[in-house]
Coordinates of C-alpha atoms in Angstrom, one line a residue:
Chain A
M1 CA 126.2 96.8 116.9
R2 CA 125.5 100.3 115.7
L3 CA 123.3 100.4 112.6
A4 CA 122.9 103.5 110.4
R5 CA 121.6 104.6 107.1
V6 CA 124.0 106.8 105.1
A7 CA 124.2 108.7 101.9
H8 CA 127.5 108.0 100.0
S9 CA 128.8 108.9 96.6
E10 CA 126.9 106.1 94.9
G11 CA 123.6 106.2 96.7
V12 CA 122.0 105.3 100.1
S13 CA 122.8 102.2 102.2
F14 CA 122.3 100.7 105.5
V15 CA 125.6 100.3 107.3
A16 CA 127.2 99.0 110.5
L17 CA 129.4 101.5 112.2
E18 CA 132.7 99.7 113.1
P19 CA 136.1 100.8 114.4
D20 CA 138.6 101.5 111.6
P21 CA 141.3 98.9 112.0
A22 CA 143.8 101.6 110.8
A23 CA 143.0 103.8 113.8
P24 CA 140.7 102.0 116.3
G25 CA 139.4 104.2 119.0
E26 CA 139.8 107.2 116.7
K27 CA 138.1 106.5 113.4
V28 CA 134.9 104.7 112.4
L29 CA 134.1 102.9 109.2
A30 CA 130.6 102.7 107.6
V31 CA 130.4 99.0 106.5
E32 CA 127.7 98.4 103.9
I33 CA 124.9 96.0 104.8
D34 CA 123.3 94.0 101.9
Q35 CA 119.7 95.3 101.5
H36 CA 118.2 95.8 105.0
P37 CA 119.5 95.5 108.6
F38 CA 116.9 93.1 110.0
G39 CA 117.7 89.6 111.2
Q40 CA 121.3 88.6 110.8
P41 CA 122.7 91.2 108.4
T42 CA 125.1 90.2 105.6
F43 CA 127.8 92.6 104.3
T44 CA 128.6 93.6 100.7
G45 CA 132.3 94.3 101.4
R46 CA 132.0 98.0 100.6
K47 CA 133.0 100.4 103.3
W48 CA 133.6 104.1 103.7
P49 CA 135.3 106.4 106.2
M50 CA 132.7 108.3 108.2
A51 CA 134.0 111.6 106.7
D52 CA 132.9 110.4 103.3
V53 CA 129.3 109.6 104.2
R54 CA 126.3 111.6 105.6
L55 CA 124.1 110.1 108.4
L56 CA 120.4 109.9 107.4
A57 CA 117.5 108.9 109.6
P58 CA 118.5 105.4 110.6
I59 CA 115.2 103.9 109.5
L60 CA 112.2 104.7 107.4
P61 CA 109.3 103.5 109.5
T62 CA 105.9 102.4 108.1
K63 CA 104.5 104.0 111.2
V64 CA 105.6 106.1 114.2
L65 CA 103.8 105.5 117.5
C66 CA 104.2 107.9 120.4
V67 CA 103.3 107.9 124.0
G68 CA 102.1 111.0 125.9
K69 CA 102.7 111.8 129.5
N70 CA 105.0 108.8 130.3
Y71 CA 107.1 110.7 132.9
A72 CA 105.2 111.9 135.9
E73 CA 106.9 115.3 136.1
H74 CA 106.2 116.0 132.5
A75 CA 102.5 115.0 132.9
R76 CA 102.4 117.6 135.7
E77 CA 104.0 120.4 133.8
M78 CA 101.4 119.7 131.0
G79 CA 98.7 120.3 133.7
G80 CA 97.6 116.9 134.8
E81 CA 98.4 113.5 136.3
P82 CA 99.8 110.7 134.1
P83 CA 97.0 108.5 132.7
E84 CA 96.7 104.9 133.9
N85 CA 97.2 103.4 130.4
P86 CA 99.9 104.5 127.9
L87 CA 98.4 107.4 125.9
L88 CA 99.0 106.7 122.2
F89 CA 99.3 109.0 119.3
M90 CA 101.0 108.9 115.9
K91 CA 103.3 111.0 113.8
P92 CA 103.2 110.5 110.0
S93 CA 106.3 108.8 108.5
T94 CA 106.7 112.0 106.3
A95 CA 107.7 113.8 109.5
V96 CA 110.9 111.8 109.9
V97 CA 114.3 113.5 109.2
G98 CA 117.8 112.6 110.1
P99 CA 120.5 114.2 112.2
N100 CA 121.5 117.8 111.3
V101 CA 118.5 118.3 109.0
P102 CA 116.7 121.5 109.9
I103 CA 113.5 121.4 111.8
K104 CA 111.1 123.7 109.8
S105 CA 109.0 125.9 112.1
P106 CA 105.6 126.6 110.3
V107 CA 104.3 130.1 110.1
S108 CA 101.0 128.8 111.4
S109 CA 102.4 128.2 114.8
E110 CA 103.7 130.6 117.4
R111 CA 105.4 128.1 119.6
V112 CA 107.3 125.0 118.4
D113 CA 108.7 122.9 121.3
F114 CA 111.5 120.3 121.5
E115 CA 110.7 117.0 123.3
G116 CA 113.8 114.7 123.7
E117 CA 112.9 111.0 123.8
L118 CA 114.2 107.4 123.8
A119 CA 112.9 105.7 120.6
V120 CA 112.8 101.9 119.9
V121 CA 112.8 100.3 116.5
I122 CA 110.8 97.2 115.8
G123 CA 112.8 94.3 114.4
Q124 CA 110.2 91.8 113.3
P125 CA 106.5 91.6 112.5
C126 CA 104.7 91.1 115.8
K127 CA 101.3 91.4 117.6
D128 CA 100.1 90.5 121.0
V129 CA 103.6 90.5 122.4
P130 CA 103.7 89.4 126.1
E131 CA 105.4 92.1 128.3
A132 CA 108.1 89.6 129.2
R133 CA 109.1 89.4 125.6
G134 CA 108.7 93.2 124.8
T135 CA 112.3 93.9 124.1
E136 CA 113.0 90.7 122.2
V137 CA 111.1 91.9 119.1
L138 CA 113.3 95.1 118.8
L139 CA 116.0 95.8 116.3
G140 CA 117.4 98.4 118.8
Y141 CA 117.3 101.9 120.2
T142 CA 117.8 105.4 118.9
I143 CA 117.0 109.0 119.9
A144 CA 114.0 111.0 118.8
N145 CA 112.8 114.6 119.1
D146 CA 109.0 114.7 119.3
V147 CA 108.8 118.3 117.9
T148 CA 105.4 119.8 118.7
A149 CA 103.5 123.0 117.7
R150 CA 102.4 123.6 121.3
D151 CA 99.7 126.2 120.5
Q152 CA 98.1 123.9 117.9
Q153 CA 98.3 120.9 120.3
W154 CA 96.1 122.8 122.8
A155 CA 93.9 124.3 120.1
D156 CA 93.0 121.1 118.3
G157 CA 92.7 118.6 121.2
Q158 CA 93.8 115.8 118.9
W159 CA 97.6 116.1 118.5
T160 CA 98.1 114.9 114.9
R161 CA 98.4 118.3 113.3
A162 CA 100.7 119.8 116.0
K163 CA 103.1 116.9 115.9
G164 CA 102.7 115.9 112.2
Y165 CA 104.5 118.6 110.3
D166 CA 107.3 117.6 107.9
T167 CA 110.6 117.6 109.8
F168 CA 108.8 117.2 113.2
C169 CA 110.3 113.7 113.9
P170 CA 114.1 113.9 113.9
L171 CA 115.6 110.4 114.4
G172 CA 119.1 109.2 114.9
P173 CA 122.1 109.3 114.8
W174 CA 122.1 105.5 114.6
I175 CA 120.4 102.4 116.1
D176 CA 122.2 100.7 118.9
T177 CA 121.2 97.0 119.1
E178 CA 122.8 96.2 122.4
V179 CA 122.1 99.0 124.9
D180 CA 120.1 98.2 128.0
P181 CA 117.2 100.8 128.0
G182 CA 116.5 100.4 131.7
D183 CA 118.3 103.4 133.2
L184 CA 119.8 105.7 130.6
G185 CA 120.5 109.4 131.2
L186 CA 118.7 111.7 128.8
R187 CA 119.6 115.3 128.2
T188 CA 118.2 118.0 125.9
E189 CA 120.2 121.1 125.2
L190 CA 119.1 124.2 123.3
D191 CA 122.1 126.2 122.0
G192 CA 124.2 124.4 124.6
E193 CA 121.9 125.2 127.6
L194 CA 120.5 122.2 129.5
K195 CA 116.7 122.1 129.2
Q196 CA 115.7 118.5 130.0
E197 CA 117.5 116.0 132.2
S198 CA 116.1 112.7 133.3
R199 CA 116.6 109.0 133.3
T200 CA 114.7 106.2 131.4
S201 CA 114.3 104.5 134.8
L202 CA 111.6 107.1 135.4
L203 CA 109.4 106.0 132.5
I204 CA 106.0 105.2 133.9
H205 CA 105.5 102.4 131.3
D206 CA 108.9 101.0 130.4
V207 CA 110.0 99.8 126.9
A208 CA 108.7 96.2 127.3
A209 CA 105.3 97.4 128.6
L210 CA 104.9 99.9 125.8
V211 CA 105.8 97.5 123.0
S212 CA 103.4 94.9 124.5
Y213 CA 100.6 97.4 124.9
V214 CA 100.9 98.8 121.4
S215 CA 101.2 95.3 119.8
R216 CA 97.9 94.3 121.4
V217 CA 96.2 97.1 119.4
M218 CA 98.1 96.9 116.1
T219 CA 100.5 94.7 114.2
L220 CA 104.0 96.2 114.4
L221 CA 106.3 95.8 111.4
P222 CA 110.1 95.8 111.0
G223 CA 111.3 99.4 111.1
D224 CA 108.3 100.8 112.9
V225 CA 109.3 103.3 115.6
L226 CA 107.9 103.8 119.1
L227 CA 108.7 107.0 120.9
T228 CA 108.6 106.4 124.7
G229 CA 107.7 109.9 125.9
T230 CA 109.5 113.0 127.0
P231 CA 110.5 114.1 130.5
S232 CA 109.8 117.5 132.0
G233 CA 111.6 120.6 130.8
V234 CA 110.0 120.9 127.4
G235 CA 110.1 124.4 125.9
P236 CA 110.1 126.5 122.7
M237 CA 112.8 126.7 120.0
E238 CA 113.3 129.7 117.7
P239 CA 114.6 129.7 114.1
G240 CA 118.4 130.0 114.3
Q241 CA 118.7 127.9 117.4
K242 CA 120.1 124.3 117.6
V243 CA 118.6 121.5 119.6
S244 CA 120.5 118.4 120.8
V245 CA 119.1 115.3 122.5
S246 CA 121.7 113.0 124.1
I247 CA 121.1 109.6 125.6
D248 CA 123.8 107.5 127.4
G249 CA 125.2 104.9 125.1
L250 CA 123.2 106.3 122.1
G251 CA 125.0 109.5 121.3
T252 CA 123.5 112.8 120.4
L253 CA 120.9 113.9 117.9
T254 CA 121.4 117.5 116.8
N255 CA 119.1 119.6 114.5
P256 CA 119.1 123.2 113.7
V257 CA 115.7 125.1 113.6
Q258 CA 114.7 127.2 110.6
Q259 CA 111.6 129.1 109.6
R260 CA 109.5 127.2 107.0
E261 CA 109.0 129.3 103.9
Chain B
M1 CA 87.9 104.4 85.4
R2 CA 87.5 102.0 88.3
L3 CA 90.8 100.9 89.8
A4 CA 91.0 97.9 92.1
R5 CA 93.6 95.6 93.7
V6 CA 92.8 91.9 93.4
A7 CA 94.1 88.5 94.4
H8 CA 94.1 86.0 91.5
S9 CA 95.5 82.6 91.0
E10 CA 99.0 83.9 90.3
G11 CA 99.3 86.6 92.9
V12 CA 98.1 90.2 93.5
S13 CA 97.7 92.9 90.9
F14 CA 96.3 96.4 90.4
V15 CA 93.5 96.2 87.8
A16 CA 91.1 98.4 85.9
L17 CA 87.5 97.1 86.1
E18 CA 86.0 97.1 82.6
P19 CA 82.8 95.8 80.9
D20 CA 83.3 92.3 79.5
P21 CA 82.9 92.7 75.7
A22 CA 81.3 89.2 75.7
A23 CA 78.5 90.5 78.0
P24 CA 78.7 94.3 78.4
G25 CA 76.3 95.6 81.1
E26 CA 76.3 92.2 82.7
K27 CA 79.9 91.1 83.4
V28 CA 83.0 92.9 84.4
L29 CA 86.7 92.0 83.6
A30 CA 89.6 92.8 85.9
V31 CA 92.3 94.1 83.4
E32 CA 95.8 93.9 84.9
I33 CA 97.8 97.2 85.3
D34 CA 101.5 97.0 85.0
Q35 CA 103.0 97.7 88.4
H36 CA 101.0 100.6 89.9
P37 CA 97.9 102.6 89.0
F38 CA 99.4 106.1 89.3
G39 CA 99.7 108.5 86.4
Q40 CA 98.7 107.0 83.0
P41 CA 98.5 103.2 83.7
T42 CA 99.8 100.7 81.2
F43 CA 98.3 97.3 80.8
T44 CA 99.9 93.9 80.7
G45 CA 97.3 92.2 78.6
R46 CA 96.3 89.7 81.3
K47 CA 92.6 89.9 82.3
W48 CA 90.3 87.8 84.5
P49 CA 86.5 87.5 84.9
M50 CA 85.5 89.1 88.3
A51 CA 84.3 85.6 89.4
D52 CA 88.0 84.5 89.3
V53 CA 89.4 87.2 91.5
R54 CA 89.0 88.6 95.0
L55 CA 88.8 92.3 95.7
L56 CA 91.4 93.5 98.2
A57 CA 91.8 97.0 99.8
P58 CA 92.2 99.0 96.6
I59 CA 95.4 100.7 97.9
L60 CA 98.0 100.2 100.6
P61 CA 98.6 103.7 101.9
T62 CA 101.8 105.0 103.6
K63 CA 99.4 107.0 105.9
V64 CA 95.7 107.3 106.6
L65 CA 94.6 110.8 107.7
C66 CA 91.1 111.2 109.1
V67 CA 88.9 114.2 109.9
G68 CA 86.7 114.4 113.0
K69 CA 83.4 116.2 113.3
N70 CA 83.1 117.2 109.7
Y71 CA 79.3 116.9 109.5
A72 CA 77.5 119.3 111.9
E73 CA 74.9 116.8 113.0
H74 CA 77.5 114.2 113.8
A75 CA 79.5 116.8 115.8
R76 CA 76.3 117.5 117.8
E77 CA 75.6 113.8 118.4
M78 CA 79.2 113.5 119.8
G79 CA 78.3 116.3 122.2
G80 CA 79.7 119.5 120.7
E81 CA 79.8 122.0 117.9
P82 CA 82.1 121.4 114.9
P83 CA 85.6 122.8 115.3
E84 CA 86.6 125.8 113.1
N85 CA 89.5 124.0 111.5
P86 CA 89.5 120.4 110.3
L87 CA 90.3 118.1 113.3
L88 CA 93.0 115.7 112.1
F89 CA 93.8 112.3 113.4
M90 CA 95.5 109.2 112.0
K91 CA 94.9 105.5 111.6
P92 CA 97.9 103.2 111.2
S93 CA 98.2 101.6 107.8
T94 CA 98.1 98.2 109.5
A95 CA 94.4 98.9 110.2
V96 CA 93.5 98.7 106.5
V97 CA 91.5 95.7 105.2
G98 CA 89.5 95.1 102.0
P99 CA 85.8 94.4 101.3
N100 CA 84.3 91.3 103.0
V101 CA 87.2 91.0 105.4
P102 CA 86.0 90.6 109.0
I103 CA 86.2 93.6 111.3
K104 CA 87.7 92.1 114.5
S105 CA 86.2 93.5 117.7
P106 CA 88.8 93.4 120.5
V107 CA 87.9 92.0 123.9
S108 CA 89.3 95.2 125.5
S109 CA 86.4 97.2 124.1
E110 CA 82.7 97.0 125.0
R111 CA 81.5 99.2 122.1
V112 CA 82.8 99.1 118.6
D113 CA 81.1 101.5 116.2
F114 CA 80.7 101.9 112.4
E115 CA 81.4 105.3 110.8
G116 CA 80.7 105.3 107.1
E117 CA 82.8 107.8 105.1
L118 CA 83.9 109.1 101.7
A119 CA 87.7 108.5 101.3
V120 CA 90.0 110.1 98.8
V121 CA 93.2 108.6 97.5
I122 CA 96.2 110.8 96.7
G123 CA 97.7 110.4 93.2
Q124 CA 101.0 112.3 93.4
P125 CA 103.5 113.6 95.9
C126 CA 102.3 117.0 97.0
K127 CA 102.5 119.7 99.7
D128 CA 101.0 123.2 100.2
V129 CA 98.3 122.4 97.6
P130 CA 96.1 125.5 97.0
E131 CA 92.4 124.8 97.7
A132 CA 91.5 125.5 94.1
R133 CA 93.7 122.6 93.1
G134 CA 92.7 120.3 95.9
T135 CA 91.0 117.6 93.8
E136 CA 93.7 117.7 91.0
V137 CA 96.2 115.8 93.1
L138 CA 93.8 112.9 93.7
L139 CA 93.9 109.4 92.1
G140 CA 90.2 109.0 93.0
Y141 CA 87.6 108.2 95.5
T142 CA 86.6 105.2 97.5
I143 CA 84.6 104.2 100.6
A144 CA 85.9 103.8 104.2
N145 CA 84.6 102.6 107.5
D146 CA 86.3 104.5 110.3
V147 CA 85.7 101.7 112.9
T148 CA 86.0 103.1 116.4
A149 CA 86.2 101.5 119.9
R150 CA 83.9 104.2 121.3
D151 CA 84.6 103.5 125.0
Q152 CA 88.4 103.7 124.4
Q153 CA 88.0 106.9 122.4
W154 CA 86.3 108.6 125.4
A155 CA 88.7 107.0 127.9
D156 CA 91.9 108.0 126.2
G157 CA 91.1 111.5 124.9
Q158 CA 93.6 110.8 122.0
W159 CA 91.8 108.6 119.4
T160 CA 94.8 106.6 118.1
R161 CA 94.2 103.4 120.2
A162 CA 90.4 103.5 119.7
K163 CA 90.7 103.8 115.9
G164 CA 94.0 102.0 115.4
Y165 CA 93.2 98.3 115.9
D166 CA 94.0 95.9 113.0
T167 CA 90.9 95.7 110.7
F168 CA 89.6 99.0 111.9
C169 CA 90.0 100.7 108.4
P170 CA 88.0 98.8 105.8
L171 CA 88.5 100.4 102.3
G172 CA 87.0 99.7 99.0
P173 CA 85.5 98.1 97.0
W174 CA 87.5 100.1 94.3
I175 CA 88.8 103.6 93.5
D176 CA 86.7 105.6 91.1
T177 CA 88.8 108.2 89.2
E178 CA 85.9 110.2 87.7
V179 CA 83.1 110.7 90.2
D180 CA 82.3 114.3 91.3
P181 CA 82.5 114.2 95.1
G182 CA 80.4 117.4 95.6
D183 CA 77.0 115.9 96.4
L184 CA 77.0 112.1 96.8
G185 CA 74.5 110.2 98.9
L186 CA 76.0 108.1 101.7
R187 CA 74.2 105.3 103.5
T188 CA 75.4 102.9 106.2
E189 CA 73.3 99.8 106.9
L190 CA 73.8 97.3 109.7
D191 CA 72.3 93.9 108.9
G192 CA 70.2 95.7 106.3
E193 CA 68.8 98.4 108.6
L194 CA 69.6 102.0 107.6
K195 CA 71.7 103.7 110.3
Q196 CA 73.4 106.6 108.5
E197 CA 72.1 108.6 105.6
S198 CA 73.5 111.9 104.4
R199 CA 75.1 113.7 101.5
T200 CA 78.7 114.8 100.9
S201 CA 77.3 118.3 100.1
L202 CA 76.9 118.5 103.9
L203 CA 80.7 118.2 104.6
I204 CA 81.7 121.2 106.6
H205 CA 85.2 121.2 105.0
D206 CA 84.9 119.8 101.4
V207 CA 87.4 117.5 99.7
A208 CA 89.4 120.2 98.1
A209 CA 89.6 122.2 101.4
L210 CA 90.7 119.0 103.4
V211 CA 93.4 118.0 100.9
S212 CA 94.7 121.6 100.9
Y213 CA 94.7 121.8 104.7
V214 CA 96.4 118.5 105.3
S215 CA 99.0 119.2 102.6
R216 CA 100.0 122.4 104.4
V217 CA 101.0 120.3 107.4
M218 CA 102.5 117.2 105.8
T219 CA 103.7 116.0 102.4
L220 CA 101.1 113.6 100.9
L221 CA 102.4 110.6 98.9
P222 CA 100.8 108.6 96.1
G223 CA 98.3 106.1 97.7
D224 CA 97.9 108.1 100.9
V225 CA 94.2 108.0 102.0
L226 CA 92.2 110.8 103.6
L227 CA 88.9 110.0 105.3
T228 CA 86.5 112.9 105.1
G229 CA 84.5 112.4 108.2
T230 CA 81.3 110.6 109.1
P231 CA 77.7 111.9 109.2
S232 CA 75.3 111.4 112.2
G233 CA 73.9 108.0 113.0
V234 CA 77.0 106.2 114.2
G235 CA 76.3 103.3 116.5
P236 CA 77.6 99.9 117.8
M237 CA 78.2 96.7 115.9
E238 CA 78.1 93.2 117.4
P239 CA 80.0 90.1 116.3
G240 CA 77.9 88.2 113.8
Q241 CA 76.5 91.4 112.2
K242 CA 77.3 92.8 108.8
V243 CA 78.0 96.4 108.0
S244 CA 77.6 98.1 104.6
V245 CA 78.6 101.6 103.6
S246 CA 77.3 102.7 100.2
I247 CA 78.1 105.9 98.3
D248 CA 76.4 107.0 95.1
G249 CA 78.7 106.1 92.1
L250 CA 81.2 104.3 94.3
G251 CA 79.3 101.1 95.2
T252 CA 79.1 99.4 98.5
L253 CA 81.8 98.4 101.1
T254 CA 80.6 95.4 103.2
N255 CA 82.3 93.8 106.1
P256 CA 81.2 91.2 108.7
V257 CA 82.0 91.7 112.3
Q258 CA 83.8 89.0 114.4
Q259 CA 85.1 88.8 117.9
R260 CA 88.9 89.0 118.0
E261 CA 90.4 85.9 119.6

């Protein structure tokens, strides 16, 4: 199932995205979910053609955990070897935006980079999850862009400021509950030019290992998001450009870049 | 006004702590606030003697921002000079606990430290707050213990894991809306022995500067908490010990330490 959050003429709803029986294979309907999408969702009966809704960030997390240097080639391009344990950091939930929302580049930074990543969404409250059950606690998978003010990342040492600006965590376009995360192709394009290309099979710590590791530190709550790390090829974006992160089976997350006033 | 969140026989409520008219100067009543304490609170009419309620963490923040090395002597005991800009990091909201709740020391760490701090609570949605208005956006002030697995802080480089364990952010005992944060004495005691003693006048970046700085990065929401940094004297705690952080005008935040199972 594909789960999304949409703005429609009467408000905002979680929806399942389903083929339109009138034109299956061509058109998609947004089918409203009652309240929230966790567990076995129930449906209200309301539905809208996709043309009549706007996709929002598919979830509003209580926390966003991220992992640094989780692809060996990226660790090397950052000037080091990958650490033995997953290297955790956080982005504030206020950084989350949906597809097509502008990434706002702050005047305080001279270099704002894209980092395309596979993201997982937690489906139930959990802690101390055994690695063998790491994917069982998930609602599903989506795409993230771990936008980073690279100059401030190096200047501060701690990465919270560099990665915490409003709009610096695009998520979407939806959550897929069924994809196998083991070996998905990931591509990042800037104005149509290929910048990052890798596969999730190259993750040093895979999804199950990451979920288990983080859950041994902190309780994870439904809707919490874990970004699994970016492959090599990161680079700067300029206002006026458009960045797209695509993952096999998960679609494409596209955001324009603007200068923040 | 002193704002608290309490558990009582019928549930959990925000309350104002007021002198009991039957024994003013001796006893305190918890006077129930309707819904939430932001803006001009309204009261439901229910009230309880303090003996009949249990103080919880006075707020459940959507995010907890922290500042490293914001007292010069502490920066030096950590082995460096204070950075020019406030050094930001985050604790997950799942780390928050209230007064008297045990701090759980994880088996993965061999050294868990106390760090007593002044904390501020945001009172309204805000961004790009001018420094001159930095204290106007606050709900008030409380006490925090920025508990830290010191060995993991050094091992990881990023501080999220070391500072992110469940129970690693004791807050309380209440929020004072009127105290002047400019020059408050701060003391941390471990089993009654004085370990940290300083004054908030020694903060390198004061409350208004910190609120302004953080709000230029990310939107702050009502209830968000900002820890202003710890003075020198940090040190380890052992299971079985009890740690108390006291700040003039704000009371004392006490938590026992236990081994996490």
